[in-house]
Tab-separated table of C-alpha atoms and ligand atoms in Angstrom:
chain	number	residue	atom	x	y	z
L	576	ARG	CA	-25.560	-56.085	-78.280
L	577	GLY	CA	-22.511	-57.609	-79.982
L	578	LYS	CA	-19.807	-58.981	-77.740
L	579	LYS	CA	-16.285	-57.601	-77.649
L	580	ALA	CA	-13.278	-59.896	-77.442
L	581	PHE	CA	-9.667	-59.091	-76.619
L	582	ILE	CA	-7.292	-61.771	-77.868
L	583	ALA	CA	-3.711	-61.583	-76.612
L	584	GLY	CA	-1.125	-63.437	-78.711
L	585	VAL	CA	-1.928	-62.894	-82.384
L	586	ALA	CA	0.994	-62.033	-84.665
L	587	ASP	CA	0.285	-64.054	-87.830
L	588	ASP	CA	-2.411	-66.262	-89.340
L	589	ASN	CA	-0.931	-69.628	-88.305
L	590	GLY	CA	-1.575	-69.827	-84.590
L	591	TYR	CA	-4.460	-70.633	-82.282
L	592	GLY	CA	-5.051	-66.951	-81.471
L	593	TRP	CA	-5.860	-66.175	-85.102
L	594	ALA	CA	-8.226	-69.153	-85.386
L	595	ILE	CA	-9.984	-68.153	-82.166
L	596	ALA	CA	-10.356	-64.595	-83.464
L	597	LYS	CA	-11.973	-65.960	-86.624
L	598	SER	CA	-14.423	-68.224	-84.797
L	599	LEU	CA	-15.412	-65.387	-82.474
L	600	ALA	CA	-15.776	-63.000	-85.431
L	601	ALA	CA	-17.922	-65.556	-87.269
L	602	ALA	CA	-20.147	-65.704	-84.176
L	603	GLY	CA	-20.567	-61.920	-84.331
L	604	ALA	CA	-17.993	-60.654	-81.829
L	605	GLU	CA	-15.971	-57.486	-82.342
L	606	ILE	CA	-12.279	-58.417	-82.401
L	607	LEU	CA	-9.468	-56.583	-80.613
L	608	VAL	CA	-6.033	-58.157	-80.531
L	609	GLY	CA	-2.884	-57.757	-78.459
L	610	THR	CA	0.288	-58.322	-80.481
L	611	TRP	CA	3.747	-58.860	-79.015
L	612	VAL	CA	5.685	-55.611	-79.483
L	613	PRO	CA	8.603	-57.085	-81.477
L	614	ALA	CA	6.143	-58.741	-83.899
L	615	LEU	CA	3.830	-55.736	-84.274
L	616	ASN	CA	5.342	-54.074	-87.321
L	617	ILE	CA	5.460	-57.171	-89.485
L	618	PHE	CA	1.946	-58.216	-88.441
L	619	GLU	CA	0.425	-54.812	-89.208
L	620	THR	CA	2.313	-54.525	-92.485
L	621	SER	CA	1.285	-58.007	-93.642
L	622	LEU	CA	-2.326	-57.337	-92.695
L	623	ARG	CA	-2.361	-54.001	-94.525
L	624	ARG	CA	-0.800	-55.518	-97.644
L	625	GLY	CA	-3.491	-58.193	-97.811
L	626	LYS	CA	-1.162	-61.093	-97.008
L	627	PHE	CA	-3.774	-62.583	-94.663
L	628	ASP	CA	-6.831	-61.859	-96.808
L	629	GLU	CA	-7.317	-65.485	-97.816
L	630	SER	CA	-7.193	-66.657	-94.193
L	631	ARG	CA	-9.408	-63.771	-93.058
L	632	MET	CA	-12.299	-65.363	-94.954
L	633	LEU	CA	-15.226	-66.296	-92.697
L	634	PRO	CA	-17.770	-69.034	-93.451
L	635	ASP	CA	-20.248	-66.443	-94.828
L	636	GLY	CA	-17.668	-65.182	-97.325
L	637	SER	CA	-16.945	-61.895	-95.542
L	638	LEU	CA	-13.464	-61.018	-94.230
L	639	MET	CA	-12.724	-60.892	-90.508
L	640	GLU	CA	-12.210	-57.311	-89.371
L	641	ILE	CA	-9.779	-56.617	-86.550
L	642	ALA	CA	-11.183	-53.489	-84.936
L	643	ARG	CA	-7.901	-52.590	-83.272
L	644	ILE	CA	-4.418	-53.970	-82.696
L	645	TYR	CA	-2.766	-53.118	-79.378
L	646	PRO	CA	0.979	-53.573	-78.885
L	647	LEU	CA	1.468	-55.780	-75.819
L	648	ASP	CA	4.270	-57.324	-73.842
L	649	ALA	CA	2.636	-59.529	-71.248
L	650	VAL	CA	5.766	-59.958	-69.141
L	651	PHE	CA	5.461	-56.355	-67.964
L	652	ASP	CA	2.566	-55.274	-65.768
L	653	SER	CA	3.186	-51.531	-65.658
L	654	PRO	CA	5.754	-48.990	-66.909
L	655	GLU	CA	7.756	-49.199	-63.652
L	656	ASP	CA	8.560	-52.849	-64.474
L	657	VAL	CA	10.220	-52.113	-67.793
L	658	PRO	CA	14.012	-52.191	-67.654
L	659	GLU	CA	16.028	-49.528	-69.445
L	660	ASP	CA	17.394	-51.842	-72.166
L	661	VAL	CA	13.875	-52.876	-73.194
L	662	ARG	CA	12.447	-49.355	-73.076
L	663	THR	CA	15.207	-48.041	-75.321
L	664	ASN	CA	15.281	-51.086	-77.628
L	665	LYS	CA	14.359	-49.797	-81.055
L	666	ARG	CA	11.469	-52.182	-81.615
L	667	TYR	CA	9.949	-51.150	-78.272
L	668	ALA	CA	10.746	-47.422	-78.377
L	669	VAL	CA	8.544	-46.880	-81.467
L	670	SER	CA	5.451	-48.154	-79.586
L	671	SER	CA	3.918	-47.024	-76.336
L	672	ASN	CA	1.448	-48.160	-73.667
L	673	TRP	CA	2.189	-51.853	-74.167
L	674	THR	CA	2.372	-53.043	-70.555
L	675	VAL	CA	-0.630	-55.091	-69.404
L	676	GLN	CA	-2.007	-52.312	-67.228
L	677	GLU	CA	-1.702	-49.716	-69.992
L	678	VAL	CA	-3.305	-51.979	-72.607
L	679	ALA	CA	-6.291	-52.561	-70.300
L	680	GLU	CA	-6.562	-48.792	-69.801
L	681	SER	CA	-6.421	-48.180	-73.559
L	682	VAL	CA	-9.099	-50.798	-74.249
L	683	LYS	CA	-11.259	-49.200	-71.571
L	684	GLN	CA	-10.838	-45.772	-73.153
L	685	ASP	CA	-11.528	-47.060	-76.664
L	686	TYR	CA	-14.320	-49.584	-76.021
L	687	GLY	CA	-15.492	-49.189	-72.420
L	688	SER	CA	-15.796	-52.898	-71.672
L	689	ILE	CA	-15.197	-56.359	-73.093
L	690	ASP	CA	-16.935	-59.730	-72.752
L	691	ILE	CA	-14.277	-62.213	-73.789
L	692	LEU	CA	-10.589	-62.373	-72.862
L	693	VAL	CA	-8.310	-64.832	-74.657
L	694	HIS	CA	-4.726	-65.621	-73.637
L	695	SER	CA	-3.001	-67.365	-76.537
L	696	LEU	CA	0.630	-66.742	-75.782
L	697	ALA	CA	3.616	-68.523	-74.367
L	698	ASN	CA	7.351	-68.091	-74.372
L	699	GLY	CA	10.126	-70.195	-72.901
L	700	PRO	CA	13.621	-69.021	-73.831
L	701	GLU	CA	15.109	-72.404	-72.905
L	702	VAL	CA	12.277	-74.588	-74.266
L	703	SER	CA	14.707	-76.775	-76.199
L	704	LYS	CA	16.690	-77.631	-73.052
L	705	PRO	CA	15.677	-80.545	-70.802
L	706	LEU	CA	14.336	-79.462	-67.411
L	707	LEU	CA	17.492	-80.735	-65.718
L	708	GLU	CA	19.556	-78.351	-67.836
L	709	THR	CA	17.253	-75.357	-67.474
L	710	SER	CA	18.566	-72.307	-65.645
L	711	ARG	CA	16.591	-70.599	-62.899
L	712	ARG	CA	16.354	-67.560	-65.102
L	713	GLY	CA	14.986	-69.554	-68.050
L	714	TYR	CA	12.482	-71.393	-65.864
L	715	LEU	CA	11.192	-68.191	-64.286
L	716	ALA	CA	11.019	-66.502	-67.703
L	717	ALA	CA	8.821	-69.358	-68.976
L	718	LEU	CA	6.498	-68.988	-65.981
L	719	SER	CA	6.433	-65.198	-66.328
L	720	ALA	CA	5.556	-65.149	-70.033
L	721	SER	CA	3.322	-68.222	-70.127
L	722	SER	CA	1.570	-68.411	-66.742
L	723	TYR	CA	1.724	-65.204	-64.731
L	724	SER	CA	0.822	-63.347	-67.925
L	725	TYR	CA	-2.661	-64.914	-67.659
L	726	VAL	CA	-3.026	-63.897	-64.014
L	727	SER	CA	-1.925	-60.387	-64.903
L	728	LEU	CA	-4.233	-60.086	-67.922
L	729	LEU	CA	-7.232	-61.222	-65.881
L	730	LYS	CA	-6.325	-58.973	-62.980
L	731	HIS	CA	-6.183	-55.910	-65.214
L	732	PHE	CA	-9.080	-56.764	-67.536
L	733	ILE	CA	-11.617	-58.043	-64.993
L	734	PRO	CA	-12.590	-54.488	-63.998
L	735	ILE	CA	-13.658	-53.841	-67.596
L	736	MET	CA	-15.260	-57.257	-68.216
L	737	ASN	CA	-19.030	-57.496	-68.248
L	738	PRO	CA	-20.597	-59.990	-65.802
L	739	GLY	CA	-21.215	-63.267	-67.620
L	740	GLY	CA	-17.914	-62.787	-69.422
L	741	SER	CA	-15.479	-65.535	-70.236
L	742	ALA	CA	-11.693	-65.935	-70.134
L	743	ILE	CA	-9.862	-68.651	-72.063
L	744	SER	CA	-6.230	-69.709	-72.305
L	745	LEU	CA	-4.370	-72.423	-74.231
L	746	THR	CA	-2.512	-75.212	-72.505
L	747	TYR	CA	-0.707	-78.412	-73.468
L	748	ILE	CA	-0.766	-81.938	-72.049
L	749	ALA	CA	2.946	-81.716	-71.178
L	750	SER	CA	1.613	-80.237	-67.897
L	751	GLU	CA	0.442	-83.663	-66.740
L	752	ARG	CA	2.293	-86.272	-68.845
L	753	ILE	CA	5.922	-86.528	-69.836
L	754	ILE	CA	6.499	-84.975	-73.256
L	755	PRO	CA	10.263	-85.121	-73.849
L	756	GLY	CA	11.378	-82.047	-75.787
L	757	TYR	CA	8.897	-79.634	-74.171
L	758	GLY	CA	11.540	-78.286	-71.843
L	759	GLY	CA	12.863	-75.091	-70.316
L	760	GLY	CA	10.154	-75.127	-67.650
L	761	MET	CA	7.371	-74.951	-70.269
L	762	SER	CA	5.804	-78.132	-68.867
L	763	SER	CA	5.897	-76.491	-65.425
L	764	ALA	CA	4.393	-73.296	-66.876
L	765	LYS	CA	1.436	-75.220	-68.332
L	766	ALA	CA	0.894	-77.024	-64.996
L	767	ALA	CA	0.753	-73.629	-63.275
L	768	LEU	CA	-1.613	-72.287	-65.938
L	769	GLU	CA	-4.031	-75.188	-65.407
L	770	SER	CA	-3.941	-74.942	-61.633
L	771	ASP	CA	-4.405	-71.176	-61.820
L	772	THR	CA	-7.406	-71.719	-64.109
L	773	ARG	CA	-9.214	-73.389	-61.199
L	774	VAL	CA	-8.303	-70.780	-58.594
L	775	LEU	CA	-9.022	-67.895	-60.973
L	776	ALA	CA	-12.380	-69.484	-61.872
L	777	PHE	CA	-13.283	-69.383	-58.189
L	778	GLU	CA	-12.123	-65.836	-57.582
L	779	ALA	CA	-13.447	-64.334	-60.840
L	780	GLY	CA	-16.674	-66.334	-60.584
L	781	ARG	CA	-17.519	-65.335	-57.042
L	782	LYS	CA	-16.570	-61.698	-57.417
L	783	HIS	CA	-17.464	-60.906	-61.007
L	784	LYS	CA	-19.539	-63.801	-62.482
L	785	ILE	CA	-16.770	-64.423	-64.996
L	786	ARG	CA	-15.953	-67.928	-66.213
L	787	VAL	CA	-12.311	-69.032	-66.582
L	788	ASN	CA	-11.331	-72.073	-68.640
L	789	THR	CA	-8.353	-73.420	-70.543
L	790	ILE	CA	-8.206	-75.460	-73.740
L	791	SER	CA	-5.653	-78.274	-73.809
L	792	ALA	CA	-4.931	-78.277	-77.516
L	793	GLY	CA	-3.281	-80.895	-79.670
L	794	PRO	CA	-0.250	-80.092	-81.820
L	795	LEU	CA	-0.443	-77.320	-84.435
L	796	ARG	CA	2.302	-76.113	-86.791
L	797	SER	CA	2.298	-72.522	-85.445
L	798	ARG	CA	5.269	-70.203	-85.442
L	799	ALA	CA	5.859	-70.855	-81.727
L	800	ALA	CA	5.591	-74.632	-82.165
L	801	LYS	CA	8.001	-74.670	-85.092
L	802	ALA	CA	10.529	-72.903	-82.890
L	803	ILE	CA	10.387	-75.797	-80.406
L	804	GLY	CA	11.518	-78.122	-83.170
L	805	PHE	CA	9.527	-81.355	-82.749
L	806	ILE	CA	6.118	-80.286	-84.008
L	807	ASP	CA	6.030	-82.531	-87.103
L	808	THR	CA	6.855	-85.558	-84.959
L	809	MET	CA	4.058	-84.631	-82.523
L	810	ILE	CA	1.534	-84.230	-85.333
L	811	GLU	CA	2.532	-87.590	-86.842
L	812	TYR	CA	2.354	-89.215	-83.411
L	813	SER	CA	-1.142	-87.869	-82.857
L	814	VAL	CA	-2.417	-88.921	-86.286
L	815	ALA	CA	-0.999	-92.403	-85.691
L	816	ASN	CA	-2.204	-92.872	-82.113
L	817	ALA	CA	-5.245	-90.707	-81.314
L	818	PRO	CA	-8.785	-92.093	-81.417
L	819	LEU	CA	-9.520	-89.656	-84.282
L	820	GLN	CA	-6.794	-90.211	-86.875
L	821	LYS	CA	-6.744	-86.826	-88.569
L	822	GLU	CA	-4.610	-83.727	-88.349
L	823	LEU	CA	-6.061	-81.196	-85.902
L	824	SER	CA	-7.086	-77.913	-87.488
L	825	ALA	CA	-6.732	-74.620	-85.636
L	826	ASP	CA	-10.398	-73.943	-86.424
L	827	GLU	CA	-11.439	-76.861	-84.213
L	828	VAL	CA	-9.778	-75.079	-81.288
L	829	GLY	CA	-11.249	-71.750	-82.436
L	830	ASN	CA	-14.743	-73.208	-82.477
L	831	THR	CA	-14.307	-74.641	-78.977
L	832	ALA	CA	-13.242	-71.214	-77.747
L	833	ALA	CA	-16.351	-69.679	-79.346
L	834	PHE	CA	-18.496	-72.284	-77.578
L	835	LEU	CA	-16.756	-71.669	-74.231
L	836	ALA	CA	-17.263	-67.914	-74.636
L	837	SER	CA	-20.954	-68.335	-75.439
L	838	PRO	CA	-23.984	-68.783	-73.168
L	839	LEU	CA	-24.049	-72.434	-74.346
L	840	ALA	CA	-21.189	-72.959	-71.862
L	841	SER	CA	-22.766	-70.949	-69.041
L	842	ALA	CA	-22.080	-73.646	-66.411
L	843	ILE	CA	-18.529	-74.466	-67.488
L	844	THR	CA	-15.752	-72.846	-65.475
L	845	GLY	CA	-12.444	-73.927	-63.961
L	846	ALA	CA	-12.178	-76.603	-66.647
L	847	VAL	CA	-9.399	-77.987	-68.800
L	848	ILE	CA	-11.128	-78.831	-72.091
L	849	TYR	CA	-9.224	-81.215	-74.385
L	850	VAL	CA	-9.322	-80.417	-78.086
L	851	ASP	CA	-6.822	-82.975	-79.314
L	852	ASN	CA	-8.659	-85.647	-81.309
L	853	GLY	CA	-8.828	-87.606	-78.037
L	854	LEU	CA	-5.101	-88.271	-77.743
L	855	ASN	CA	-5.171	-87.456	-73.998
L	856	ALA	CA	-7.365	-90.486	-73.356
L	857	MET	CA	-4.858	-93.004	-74.720
L	858	GLY	CA	-2.703	-94.993	-72.325
L	859	VAL	CA	-0.369	-96.484	-74.915
L	860	GLY	CA	0.326	-95.778	-78.556
L	861	VAL	CA	-1.154	-98.346	-80.948
X	1362	NAI	P1	1.743	-68.551	-81.890
X	1362	NAI	O1	3.154	-68.291	-82.285
X	1362	NAI	O2	0.692	-68.284	-82.919
X	1362	NAI	O3	1.318	-67.751	-80.597
X	1362	NAI	C1	2.168	-67.387	-79.560
X	1362	NAI	C2	2.112	-65.866	-79.484
X	1362	NAI	O4	2.664	-65.424	-78.258
X	1362	NAI	C3	2.900	-65.191	-80.601
X	1362	NAI	O5	2.032	-64.338	-81.326
X	1362	NAI	C4	3.935	-64.371	-79.848
X	1362	NAI	O6	4.219	-63.165	-80.505
X	1362	NAI	C5	3.224	-64.156	-78.519
X	1362	NAI	N1	4.077	-63.781	-77.382
X	1362	NAI	C6	5.212	-64.377	-76.942
X	1362	NAI	N2	5.683	-63.731	-75.871
X	1362	NAI	C7	4.824	-62.704	-75.613
X	1362	NAI	C8	4.782	-61.674	-74.639
X	1362	NAI	N3	5.725	-61.551	-73.695
X	1362	NAI	N4	3.754	-60.791	-74.674
X	1362	NAI	C9	2.792	-60.890	-75.623
X	1362	NAI	N5	2.786	-61.845	-76.567
X	1362	NAI	C10	3.796	-62.733	-76.564
X	1362	NAI	O7	1.723	-70.071	-81.428
X	1362	NAI	P2	0.583	-71.014	-80.833
X	1362	NAI	O8	1.196	-72.366	-80.865
X	1362	NAI	O9	-0.699	-70.807	-81.503
X	1362	NAI	O10	0.477	-70.584	-79.312
X	1362	NAI	C11	-0.691	-70.080	-78.696
X	1362	NAI	C12	-0.950	-70.831	-77.406
X	1362	NAI	O11	-1.298	-72.177	-77.726
X	1362	NAI	C13	0.257	-70.923	-76.471
X	1362	NAI	O12	-0.173	-70.785	-75.136
X	1362	NAI	C14	0.748	-72.334	-76.728
X	1362	NAI	O13	1.499	-72.846	-75.635
X	1362	NAI	C15	-0.578	-73.037	-76.883
X	1362	NAI	N6	-0.514	-74.388	-77.451
X	1362	NAI	C16	0.073	-74.606	-78.674
X	1362	NAI	C17	0.141	-75.881	-79.198
X	1362	NAI	C18	0.772	-76.131	-80.535
X	1362	NAI	O14	1.044	-77.285	-80.887
X	1362	NAI	N7	0.998	-75.103	-81.351
X	1362	NAI	C19	-0.394	-77.053	-78.459
X	1362	NAI	C20	-1.041	-76.706	-77.208
X	1362	NAI	C21	-1.062	-75.430	-76.723
């Protein structure tokens, strides 16, 4: 039986979510994605017009198929949480059933169950502000979109995940070391995500035999990273200072996710797995 994967946080072909989808597809999984509501139209249009065809190419020459795209906004758990201005916003009003609970219900109706859950999303409205200048609202928004969203996804998807299933998120070393420029509470959000990975691994493991891990990825020129503004500097820093002096490719993170989701990783849970050319192991830049 082929495995089914739901990947939250795919809206173009530049990010980690897309690369993870490809690695899972290459390994034979059926791919379902959750796309942020405001990005849905452009993503679907680009996909339909063949804009991603080149990057849909799998190692065997076939093109990755996305079985279904679900609109998703992971800061809302159920319809009662959605404020009036969002519900009536024109980009939101044209879609429906995009709260976490509703997406899980739709996936259940359409596919019955899944085996792999991937959280590849983050948002920090004040990311370019230092922590000392971050508002309470901005800090809590970062935690809501980037950390609680993982708790919520797991909570709602666990009931439709097959035992032996695997959940994976993406984190960044700014959770544990000082990375100036990764502000707005995003460093705090990644620290929460990593801590939650351990607690969720315990709870989901004991109750449902599901493994929960997070990949601490090196810098990638994704849409989200470009918005932060220092991504080229981070890539140059890594190439100059990491044990492996090469640019990290999204596929290397995708392949790690495919490994973590597979039976090859059947004893790995609650872990932060570094996929960063080894940069995390350095004490000083040389
Ligand atoms: P990306 O732009 O491809 O992915 C972020 C996605 O989150 C986008 O598709 C966006 O539409 C979606 N999103 C934002 N708010 C959302 C919401 N409320 N509900 C649903 N979706 C929402 O960028 P990237 O960089 O691939 O990010 C994926 C993950 O990788 C994030 O967790 C990020 O923090 C992490 N990461 C990225 C690194 C990098 O250098 N690019 C380094 C380490 C971790």
